[in-house]
Amino acid sequence: MANTEEEKKQKSIDSELNKSGSISSDSTKSHGEILKQQITEGLETYDRKPSSLLLSSVTAGLEIGFSYLLICAVFFFCSGFLSEAYCYKLISLVYPVGFIMVILGQSILFTEQTSLLTLPVLNKKRSVLSLLKIWGLVIFGNMIGGYLIALLLIWIGPRLGMFDLETVEKIALHVTDYQSIVIFSSAVLAGWLMGLLSWLMTSSRDTLSRIFIIFIITATMSFTGLHHSVVGNVEVFSGLISSDQINLLRYLNFQFFALLGNAVGGAVFVALLKYRAFVYNIDIK
């Protein structure tokens, strides 16, 4: 009996999703339409071949390195005449570049996909195990891409005079110089923002609006110093291989709590809340 009731409820949810459409003549998308499109996009990602997912994830890890390149270059350029505190704030102006490349180029970034991949599970179209498997694959690809671009950048950067290894060390220490609970909490907020970014991208219909959304969300993360596991992977790994101030334990501690926090932020504070809000609206009706 319980299963029958659950199936009826799920059919009702799916029926409401299928009926969802724009809510005004200017094609403003409704909550249900955005949710329906997010679930569809998430299912398309689940249906991709593992090799395709891995390659796209590695590509995202590589492309996000352009944010790191600009972070180091701006910090190095500004540090000669501005205080470090001002330099870190100015970084927020260039931090979004890698994200724009990744998201508009449709490479697979873990934090942008976290809520997107959770929604099909909440909608009972995919299992929790399949979610964890695809998360693991995407994280692995993002990290491999980050390692490769970090190796390239810390070699080429000093040789072209874009930045020096002292800059690399300072940025890595700046990212990791917090207690684990602070990194986790900060990463939850960053994951929340990235989940909202995915939601807002679906609600937008033109490229300029999407660029603006990406810039505002990611610049906010940078200006406030929130921890992003994929960019942070490049930042801290670069410090690990170029400075004796960053050891393996410090890197692993950062990466674990940053990934965990980003996952919680996107899955709980965006996917779960947005989905339950839609379901409760159906129940009220």
mmCIF file of C-alpha atoms in Angstrom:
data_model
loop_
_atom_site.group_PDB
_atom_site.id
_atom_site.type_symbol
_atom_site.label_atom_id
_atom_site.label_comp_id
_atom_site.label_asym_id
_atom_site.label_seq_id
_atom_site.Cartn_x
_atom_site.Cartn_y
_atom_site.Cartn_z
ATOM 1 C CA MET A 1 0.000 0.000 0.000
ATOM 2 C CA ALA A 2 2.802 2.394 0.929
ATOM 3 C CA ASN A 3 4.544 1.763 -2.389
ATOM 4 C CA THR A 4 1.305 2.378 -4.278
ATOM 5 C CA GLU A 5 0.790 5.709 -2.514
ATOM 6 C CA GLU A 6 4.382 6.677 -3.226
ATOM 7 C CA GLU A 7 3.997 5.791 -6.904
ATOM 8 C CA LYS A 8 0.810 7.853 -7.152
ATOM 9 C CA LYS A 9 2.534 10.829 -5.586
ATOM 10 C CA GLN A 10 5.491 10.497 -7.964
ATOM 11 C CA LYS A 11 3.166 10.320 -10.976
ATOM 12 C CA SER A 12 1.438 13.460 -9.741
ATOM 13 C CA ILE A 13 4.785 15.272 -9.425
ATOM 14 C CA ASP A 14 5.851 14.166 -12.913
ATOM 15 C CA SER A 15 2.496 15.228 -14.341
ATOM 16 C CA GLU A 16 2.816 18.697 -12.816
ATOM 17 C CA LEU A 17 6.368 18.998 -14.125
ATOM 18 C CA ASN A 18 5.256 18.075 -17.640
ATOM 19 C CA LYS A 19 2.544 20.736 -17.524
ATOM 20 C CA SER A 20 4.948 23.433 -16.314
ATOM 21 C CA GLY A 21 5.482 26.337 -18.676
ATOM 22 C CA SER A 22 6.376 30.012 -18.829
ATOM 23 C CA ILE A 23 4.419 32.276 -16.523
ATOM 24 C CA SER A 24 4.221 35.449 -18.601
ATOM 25 C CA SER A 25 4.079 36.726 -22.147
ATOM 26 C CA ASP A 26 7.771 37.690 -22.030
ATOM 27 C CA SER A 27 8.610 33.980 -21.612
ATOM 28 C CA THR A 28 9.695 34.258 -17.973
ATOM 29 C CA LYS A 29 10.218 30.674 -16.869
ATOM 30 C CA SER A 30 8.202 29.281 -13.980
ATOM 31 C CA HIS A 31 9.711 27.365 -11.077
ATOM 32 C CA GLY A 32 8.344 24.145 -12.530
ATOM 33 C CA GLU A 33 9.734 24.802 -16.006
ATOM 34 C CA ILE A 34 13.215 25.475 -14.635
ATOM 35 C CA LEU A 35 13.019 22.362 -12.455
ATOM 36 C CA LYS A 36 11.844 20.240 -15.404
ATOM 37 C CA GLN A 37 14.706 21.471 -17.582
ATOM 38 C CA GLN A 38 17.235 20.910 -14.785
ATOM 39 C CA ILE A 39 16.072 17.316 -14.336
ATOM 40 C CA THR A 40 16.217 16.741 -18.108
ATOM 41 C CA GLU A 41 19.746 18.147 -18.316
ATOM 42 C CA GLY A 42 20.788 16.045 -15.345
ATOM 43 C CA LEU A 43 19.420 12.877 -16.963
ATOM 44 C CA GLU A 44 21.309 13.679 -20.171
ATOM 45 C CA THR A 45 24.532 13.803 -18.162
ATOM 46 C CA TYR A 46 23.737 10.437 -16.547
ATOM 47 C CA ASP A 47 23.203 8.932 -20.013
ATOM 48 C CA ARG A 48 26.585 10.019 -21.378
ATOM 49 C CA LYS A 49 29.361 7.488 -21.776
ATOM 50 C CA PRO A 50 31.856 7.394 -18.866
ATOM 51 C CA SER A 51 34.709 8.172 -21.261
ATOM 52 C CA SER A 52 32.870 11.275 -22.491
ATOM 53 C CA LEU A 53 32.157 12.404 -18.922
ATOM 54 C CA LEU A 54 35.763 11.900 -17.898
ATOM 55 C CA LEU A 55 37.173 13.795 -20.880
ATOM 56 C CA SER A 56 34.741 16.679 -20.357
ATOM 57 C CA SER A 57 35.602 16.776 -16.637
ATOM 58 C CA VAL A 58 39.343 16.834 -17.341
ATOM 59 C CA THR A 59 38.724 19.646 -19.841
ATOM 60 C CA ALA A 60 36.877 21.631 -17.148
ATOM 61 C CA GLY A 61 39.791 21.139 -14.740
ATOM 62 C CA LEU A 62 42.182 22.418 -17.391
ATOM 63 C CA GLU A 63 40.039 25.397 -18.392
ATOM 64 C CA ILE A 64 39.445 26.537 -14.820
ATOM 65 C CA GLY A 65 43.217 26.971 -14.683
ATOM 66 C CA PHE A 66 42.842 30.212 -16.644
ATOM 67 C CA SER A 67 41.188 31.699 -13.569
ATOM 68 C CA TYR A 68 44.246 30.640 -11.576
ATOM 69 C CA LEU A 69 46.598 32.103 -14.180
ATOM 70 C CA LEU A 70 44.869 35.486 -13.901
ATOM 71 C CA ILE A 71 44.683 35.255 -10.096
ATOM 72 C CA CYS A 72 48.461 34.857 -9.908
ATOM 73 C CA ALA A 73 49.165 37.482 -12.591
ATOM 74 C CA VAL A 74 46.936 40.145 -10.991
ATOM 75 C CA PHE A 75 48.273 39.445 -7.496
ATOM 76 C CA PHE A 76 51.874 39.632 -8.724
ATOM 77 C CA PHE A 77 51.220 42.826 -10.694
ATOM 78 C CA CYS A 78 49.388 44.606 -7.874
ATOM 79 C CA SER A 79 51.586 43.513 -4.983
ATOM 80 C CA GLY A 80 54.242 46.069 -5.921
ATOM 81 C CA PHE A 81 52.045 49.076 -5.114
ATOM 82 C CA LEU A 82 49.001 47.767 -3.218
ATOM 83 C CA SER A 83 48.621 45.881 0.037
ATOM 84 C CA GLU A 84 47.939 42.144 -0.165
ATOM 85 C CA ALA A 85 44.429 42.708 1.204
ATOM 86 C CA TYR A 86 43.578 44.940 -1.780
ATOM 87 C CA CYS A 87 45.219 42.494 -4.194
ATOM 88 C CA TYR A 88 43.011 39.647 -2.983
ATOM 89 C CA LYS A 89 39.909 41.784 -3.539
ATOM 90 C CA LEU A 90 40.993 42.827 -7.043
ATOM 91 C CA ILE A 91 41.364 39.168 -7.957
ATOM 92 C CA SER A 92 37.559 38.915 -7.935
ATOM 93 C CA LEU A 93 37.478 40.872 -11.217
ATOM 94 C CA VAL A 94 39.360 38.117 -13.112
ATOM 95 C CA TYR A 95 38.313 35.058 -11.094
ATOM 96 C CA PRO A 96 35.170 34.476 -13.236
ATOM 97 C CA VAL A 97 37.096 34.071 -16.534
ATOM 98 C CA GLY A 98 37.760 30.342 -16.191
ATOM 99 C CA PHE A 99 34.172 29.712 -15.079
ATOM 100 C CA ILE A 100 32.818 31.535 -18.140
ATOM 101 C CA MET A 101 34.990 29.345 -20.385
ATOM 102 C CA VAL A 102 33.943 26.139 -18.626
ATOM 103 C CA ILE A 103 30.220 26.775 -18.277
ATOM 104 C CA LEU A 104 29.514 28.365 -21.660
ATOM 105 C CA GLY A 105 31.772 25.736 -23.254
ATOM 106 C CA GLN A 106 29.646 23.062 -21.519
ATOM 107 C CA SER A 107 32.526 21.226 -19.903
ATOM 108 C CA ILE A 108 31.523 19.363 -16.738
ATOM 109 C CA LEU A 109 32.446 21.132 -13.503
ATOM 110 C CA PHE A 110 31.623 19.323 -10.271
ATOM 111 C CA THR A 111 30.240 22.291 -8.362
ATOM 112 C CA GLU A 112 28.021 23.455 -11.210
ATOM 113 C CA GLN A 113 26.700 19.920 -11.722
ATOM 114 C CA THR A 114 26.155 19.019 -8.048
ATOM 115 C CA SER A 115 22.548 20.171 -7.753
ATOM 116 C CA LEU A 116 21.807 19.305 -11.390
ATOM 117 C CA LEU A 117 22.790 15.655 -10.835
ATOM 118 C CA THR A 118 20.973 15.444 -7.493
ATOM 119 C CA LEU A 119 17.583 16.423 -8.910
ATOM 120 C CA PRO A 120 17.028 13.189 -10.940
ATOM 121 C CA VAL A 121 17.674 11.251 -7.708
ATOM 122 C CA LEU A 122 15.105 13.318 -5.814
ATOM 123 C CA ASN A 123 12.712 12.779 -8.728
ATOM 124 C CA LYS A 124 13.365 9.006 -8.432
ATOM 125 C CA LYS A 125 14.724 8.711 -11.968
ATOM 126 C CA ARG A 126 18.206 7.700 -10.798
ATOM 127 C CA SER A 127 19.627 6.031 -7.679
ATOM 128 C CA VAL A 128 21.879 7.461 -4.969
ATOM 129 C CA LEU A 129 24.554 4.950 -5.997
ATOM 130 C CA SER A 130 24.519 6.218 -9.584
ATOM 131 C CA LEU A 131 24.805 9.780 -8.253
ATOM 132 C CA LEU A 132 27.869 8.919 -6.171
ATOM 133 C CA LYS A 133 29.480 7.124 -9.119
ATOM 134 C CA ILE A 134 29.050 10.063 -11.476
ATOM 135 C CA TRP A 135 30.166 12.537 -8.801
ATOM 136 C CA GLY A 136 33.302 10.459 -8.298
ATOM 137 C CA LEU A 137 34.051 10.393 -12.016
ATOM 138 C CA VAL A 138 33.535 14.146 -12.415
ATOM 139 C CA ILE A 139 35.643 14.975 -9.345
ATOM 140 C CA PHE A 140 38.423 12.682 -10.566
ATOM 141 C CA GLY A 141 38.427 14.343 -13.995
ATOM 142 C CA ASN A 142 38.349 17.882 -12.559
ATOM 143 C CA MET A 143 41.269 17.111 -10.259
ATOM 144 C CA ILE A 144 43.377 15.480 -13.001
ATOM 145 C CA GLY A 145 42.797 18.487 -15.246
ATOM 146 C CA GLY A 146 43.729 20.768 -12.341
ATOM 147 C CA TYR A 147 46.979 18.881 -11.703
ATOM 148 C CA LEU A 148 47.992 19.130 -15.357
ATOM 149 C CA ILE A 149 47.296 22.845 -15.707
ATOM 150 C CA ALA A 150 49.003 23.568 -12.379
ATOM 151 C CA LEU A 151 52.175 21.819 -13.555
ATOM 152 C CA LEU A 152 52.146 23.840 -16.765
ATOM 153 C CA LEU A 153 51.408 27.202 -15.154
ATOM 154 C CA ILE A 154 53.984 27.078 -12.363
ATOM 155 C CA TRP A 155 56.571 26.245 -15.027
ATOM 156 C CA ILE A 156 55.604 28.826 -17.633
ATOM 157 C CA GLY A 157 54.460 31.641 -15.317
ATOM 158 C CA PRO A 158 57.845 32.563 -13.806
ATOM 159 C CA ARG A 159 59.609 32.110 -17.156
ATOM 160 C CA LEU A 160 57.304 34.614 -18.866
ATOM 161 C CA GLY A 161 57.427 36.980 -15.901
ATOM 162 C CA MET A 162 53.675 36.643 -15.275
ATOM 163 C CA PHE A 163 54.227 35.768 -11.611
ATOM 164 C CA ASP A 164 56.802 34.132 -9.344
ATOM 165 C CA LEU A 165 56.757 31.112 -7.044
ATOM 166 C CA GLU A 166 56.409 33.364 -4.005
ATOM 167 C CA THR A 167 53.031 34.430 -5.388
ATOM 168 C CA VAL A 168 52.038 30.778 -5.779
ATOM 169 C CA GLU A 169 52.975 30.118 -2.153
ATOM 170 C CA LYS A 170 51.107 33.152 -0.806
ATOM 171 C CA ILE A 171 47.908 32.225 -2.636
ATOM 172 C CA ALA A 172 48.068 28.602 -1.460
ATOM 173 C CA LEU A 173 48.624 29.684 2.149
ATOM 174 C CA HIS A 174 45.812 32.222 1.895
ATOM 175 C CA VAL A 175 43.397 29.492 0.778
ATOM 176 C CA THR A 176 44.404 26.903 3.395
ATOM 177 C CA ASP A 177 45.075 29.085 6.438
ATOM 178 C CA TYR A 178 41.783 28.176 8.158
ATOM 179 C CA GLN A 179 40.431 25.514 10.481
ATOM 180 C CA SER A 180 38.772 22.540 8.785
ATOM 181 C CA ILE A 181 35.294 23.522 9.997
ATOM 182 C CA VAL A 182 35.756 27.000 8.521
ATOM 183 C CA ILE A 183 36.821 25.567 5.145
ATOM 184 C CA PHE A 184 33.816 23.219 5.201
ATOM 185 C CA SER A 185 31.331 25.980 6.091
ATOM 186 C CA SER A 186 32.826 28.319 3.521
ATOM 187 C CA ALA A 187 32.623 25.566 0.890
ATOM 188 C CA VAL A 188 28.953 24.961 1.732
ATOM 189 C CA LEU A 189 28.219 28.593 0.895
ATOM 190 C CA ALA A 190 30.268 28.336 -2.316
ATOM 191 C CA GLY A 191 28.435 25.137 -3.308
ATOM 192 C CA TRP A 192 25.125 26.850 -2.580
ATOM 193 C CA LEU A 193 26.081 29.740 -4.861
ATOM 194 C CA MET A 194 27.228 27.365 -7.618
ATOM 195 C CA GLY A 195 23.961 25.456 -7.386
ATOM 196 C CA LEU A 196 22.088 28.741 -7.711
ATOM 197 C CA LEU A 197 24.306 29.571 -10.670
ATOM 198 C CA SER A 198 23.154 26.409 -12.414
ATOM 199 C CA TRP A 199 19.515 27.220 -11.587
ATOM 200 C CA LEU A 200 19.827 30.814 -12.833
ATOM 201 C CA MET A 201 21.595 29.683 -16.008
ATOM 202 C CA THR A 202 18.591 27.500 -16.812
ATOM 203 C CA SER A 203 16.223 30.406 -16.191
ATOM 204 C CA SER A 204 18.186 32.651 -18.588
ATOM 205 C CA ARG A 205 17.653 32.579 -22.353
ATOM 206 C CA ASP A 206 20.543 34.599 -23.834
ATOM 207 C CA THR A 207 24.345 34.446 -23.694
ATOM 208 C CA LEU A 208 24.956 37.946 -22.313
ATOM 209 C CA SER A 209 22.653 37.307 -19.380
ATOM 210 C CA ARG A 210 24.454 34.045 -18.690
ATOM 211 C CA ILE A 211 27.864 35.717 -18.728
ATOM 212 C CA PHE A 212 26.560 38.338 -16.288
ATOM 213 C CA ILE A 213 25.160 35.643 -13.986
ATOM 214 C CA ILE A 214 28.423 33.690 -14.006
ATOM 215 C CA PHE A 215 30.417 36.849 -13.325
ATOM 216 C CA ILE A 216 28.236 38.014 -10.410
ATOM 217 C CA ILE A 217 28.124 34.613 -8.676
ATOM 218 C CA THR A 218 31.791 33.711 -9.044
ATOM 219 C CA ALA A 219 33.061 37.236 -8.332
ATOM 220 C CA THR A 220 31.025 37.137 -5.118
ATOM 221 C CA MET A 221 32.737 33.885 -4.170
ATOM 222 C CA SER A 222 36.168 35.346 -4.830
ATOM 223 C CA PHE A 223 35.582 38.709 -3.134
ATOM 224 C CA THR A 224 34.304 37.026 0.022
ATOM 225 C CA GLY A 225 36.989 34.318 -0.019
ATOM 226 C CA LEU A 226 34.636 31.329 -0.200
ATOM 227 C CA HIS A 227 36.302 27.994 -0.915
ATOM 228 C CA HIS A 228 35.765 26.342 -4.288
ATOM 229 C CA SER A 229 37.121 22.804 -4.528
ATOM 230 C CA VAL A 230 38.117 22.860 -8.211
ATOM 231 C CA VAL A 231 39.863 26.242 -8.347
ATOM 232 C CA GLY A 232 41.192 25.558 -4.867
ATOM 233 C CA ASN A 233 42.622 22.266 -6.096
ATOM 234 C CA VAL A 234 44.785 24.153 -8.602
ATOM 235 C CA GLU A 235 45.734 26.822 -6.053
ATOM 236 C CA VAL A 236 46.769 24.438 -3.278
ATOM 237 C CA PHE A 237 48.307 21.743 -5.495
ATOM 238 C CA SER A 238 50.479 24.431 -7.107
ATOM 239 C CA GLY A 239 51.678 25.377 -3.643
ATOM 240 C CA LEU A 240 52.243 21.726 -2.745
ATOM 241 C CA ILE A 241 54.638 21.108 -5.634
ATOM 242 C CA SER A 242 56.466 24.431 -5.437
ATOM 243 C CA SER A 243 56.686 25.335 -1.735
ATOM 244 C CA ASP A 244 57.746 23.546 1.444
ATOM 245 C CA GLN A 245 55.077 25.528 3.330
ATOM 246 C CA ILE A 246 52.304 23.347 1.858
ATOM 247 C CA ASN A 247 52.553 19.647 2.715
ATOM 248 C CA LEU A 248 50.457 16.711 1.495
ATOM 249 C CA LEU A 249 48.368 16.552 4.677
ATOM 250 C CA ARG A 250 47.434 20.212 4.359
ATOM 251 C CA TYR A 251 46.452 19.724 0.726
ATOM 252 C CA LEU A 252 44.350 16.609 1.444
ATOM 253 C CA ASN A 253 42.634 18.259 4.417
ATOM 254 C CA PHE A 254 41.681 21.262 2.295
ATOM 255 C CA GLN A 255 40.498 19.168 -0.633
ATOM 256 C CA PHE A 256 38.369 16.832 1.489
ATOM 257 C CA PHE A 257 36.479 19.565 3.342
ATOM 258 C CA ALA A 258 36.155 21.775 0.260
ATOM 259 C CA LEU A 259 34.661 18.949 -1.807
ATOM 260 C CA LEU A 260 32.354 17.860 1.020
ATOM 261 C CA GLY A 261 31.154 21.402 1.654
ATOM 262 C CA ASN A 262 30.564 22.139 -2.031
ATOM 263 C CA ALA A 263 28.557 18.912 -2.376
ATOM 264 C CA VAL A 264 26.380 19.697 0.653
ATOM 265 C CA GLY A 265 25.803 23.279 -0.480
ATOM 266 C CA GLY A 266 24.641 22.316 -3.966
ATOM 267 C CA ALA A 267 22.716 19.148 -3.124
ATOM 268 C CA VAL A 268 20.934 20.300 0.033
ATOM 269 C CA PHE A 269 20.528 24.061 -0.184
ATOM 270 C CA VAL A 270 19.636 24.171 -3.877
ATOM 271 C CA ALA A 271 18.496 20.806 -5.264
ATOM 272 C CA LEU A 272 16.597 19.592 -2.189
ATOM 273 C CA LEU A 273 15.038 22.936 -1.260
ATOM 274 C CA LYS A 274 14.019 23.816 -4.822
ATOM 275 C CA TYR A 275 12.560 20.360 -5.408
ATOM 276 C CA ARG A 276 10.672 20.220 -2.108
ATOM 277 C CA ALA A 277 9.269 23.721 -2.678
ATOM 278 C CA PHE A 278 7.739 22.476 -5.946
ATOM 279 C CA VAL A 279 6.368 19.309 -4.306
ATOM 280 C CA TYR A 280 4.835 21.220 -1.380
ATOM 281 C CA ASN A 281 3.149 23.577 -3.851
ATOM 282 C CA ILE A 282 1.494 20.547 -5.475
ATOM 283 C CA ASP A 283 0.384 19.254 -2.073
ATOM 284 C CA ILE A 284 -1.178 22.616 -1.226
ATOM 285 C CA LYS A 285 -3.148 22.586 -4.449
#
